[in-house]
Amino acid sequence: MKKIVFLLLLLSVSSLSAQVIHKRVLSLLGSPFEITLVGKDTIEVNENIDIGVAEVRRIENLISDWIPTTPISEINRNAGIKPIKVSDELYNLVDRAIKISMITDGAFDISYASLDKIWKFDGSMKEMPTEAAIKESVSKVGYKNIILDKKNSTIFLKLPGMKLGLGGIGQGYIADRVAILLKSKGVTSGIINVSGDISTWGKQPNGQQWKVGIKNPMNKNKIFAMFPLEDSAVETSGSYEKYVIFNGIRYSHIIDTRTGYPAQGLVSVSVFAKTTEVADALATGVFVLGKEKGMALVNRLPGIGCIMVDDTGKVTSSNNIDLKNYKND
């Protein structure tokens, strides 16, 4: 579960501007969802927001593993049985997800839905699972067992009981698609915020860029840096609220599905990218990889920025981000 550790900062609108900010807050995909658009005509803006909401629901009925009638649910039901033919849209999304798995060495993996939920983070867990149980919990996880057939546009899960879950990339994909659709309708500026997966385009009515304020989860009352966003995206993965401690070691609710053990060392990872889909998937992968390996990966990827907060509260940024330039005094 991703936790939002930043705030959108909407600057005041000049009274001389004919365009104003319109914002609608909803509950979609089982999470908070916000659409913020800039426009002159309130009726037209609300119609465009409705178009955006309809697009969210369309994609949800394509990629959700909770809705039994979706193609993803059909793929999961036929794990170990037969390939399932899917639309180009879904095939390409899964293909891109696998590519993220490859560059993160499996730290991001959409077959995480196969994981046995042996870790509890609701206060009920009194002792660690056994090593054998932890090993068994991830026995059906592994992106290399997702078989894609481009010619026939099919997806096949090799192992019986294996499952796909697109939660770690799907929300970012939805934010991107809604933004693209609204831009095609002539909307020149806006923000799509899918439970912390943020896609932005254009500028505020006063001509200034949209901004996000990044918080240190260890000091939630203070924004330590503000970042301008224009035609770009940001996503944060965090574990600062859900965790357990055994023998003085903190175990987060974000599981490394390669090992079955919770990720350790970091409490927050914010990734900046041109698309929310990429920011979404990389934030999870980088969090699982940890501080050193995760930041090394980010620094190798062109156009990707990252801010990490470790479990001591120390803030680290990628080579292309100089925090002094964005410090919130």
Tab-separated table of C-alpha atoms in Angstrom, residues 5-7 9 212-227 236 240 267-270 272 306-310 313-318 321-329:
chain	number	residue	atom	x	y	z
A	5	VAL	CA	4.024	11.967	1.597
A	6	PHE	CA	3.602	15.135	-0.380
A	7	LEU	CA	1.035	17.900	-0.730
A	9	LEU	CA	0.340	23.346	-3.475
A	212	VAL	CA	4.378	19.552	-4.919
A	213	GLY	CA	5.668	19.794	-1.386
A	214	ILE	CA	7.703	16.815	-0.199
A	215	LYS	CA	7.399	15.839	3.460
A	216	ASN	CA	9.786	13.864	5.580
A	217	PRO	CA	7.628	11.093	7.090
A	218	MET	CA	9.722	11.338	10.265
A	219	ASN	CA	8.604	14.977	10.626
A	220	LYS	CA	5.172	15.134	9.034
A	221	ASN	CA	4.442	18.712	10.058
A	222	LYS	CA	7.139	20.173	7.829
A	223	ILE	CA	7.567	20.349	4.067
A	224	PHE	CA	11.304	20.298	3.453
A	225	ALA	CA	11.261	20.902	-0.310
A	226	MET	CA	8.910	22.141	-3.046
A	227	PHE	CA	9.229	20.933	-6.619
A	236	THR	CA	5.728	8.221	-3.580
A	240	TYR	CA	6.196	4.810	7.696
A	267	VAL	CA	10.511	4.822	4.827
A	268	SER	CA	9.789	6.898	1.721
A	269	VAL	CA	10.748	6.994	-1.962
A	270	SER	CA	9.523	9.723	-4.328
A	272	PHE	CA	9.904	11.957	-10.670
A	306	CYS	CA	14.386	10.411	-6.853
A	307	ILE	CA	14.233	11.523	-3.231
A	308	MET	CA	14.621	8.946	-0.472
A	309	VAL	CA	14.085	9.135	3.265
A	310	ASP	CA	15.675	6.335	5.292
A	313	GLY	CA	15.140	10.403	8.765
A	314	LYS	CA	18.075	11.131	6.460
A	315	VAL	CA	17.092	12.557	3.067
A	316	THR	CA	19.014	11.552	-0.066
A	317	SER	CA	18.439	12.684	-3.654
A	318	SER	CA	19.521	11.475	-7.088
A	321	ILE	CA	18.265	16.841	-7.968
A	322	ASP	CA	20.036	19.417	-5.825
A	323	LEU	CA	17.821	19.744	-2.767
A	324	LYS	CA	19.282	23.162	-1.944
A	325	ASN	CA	17.517	24.561	-5.007
A	326	TYR	CA	14.124	23.383	-3.779
A	327	LYS	CA	14.471	23.852	-0.032
A	328	ASN	CA	11.372	25.160	1.712
A	329	ASP	CA	12.665	27.618	4.298
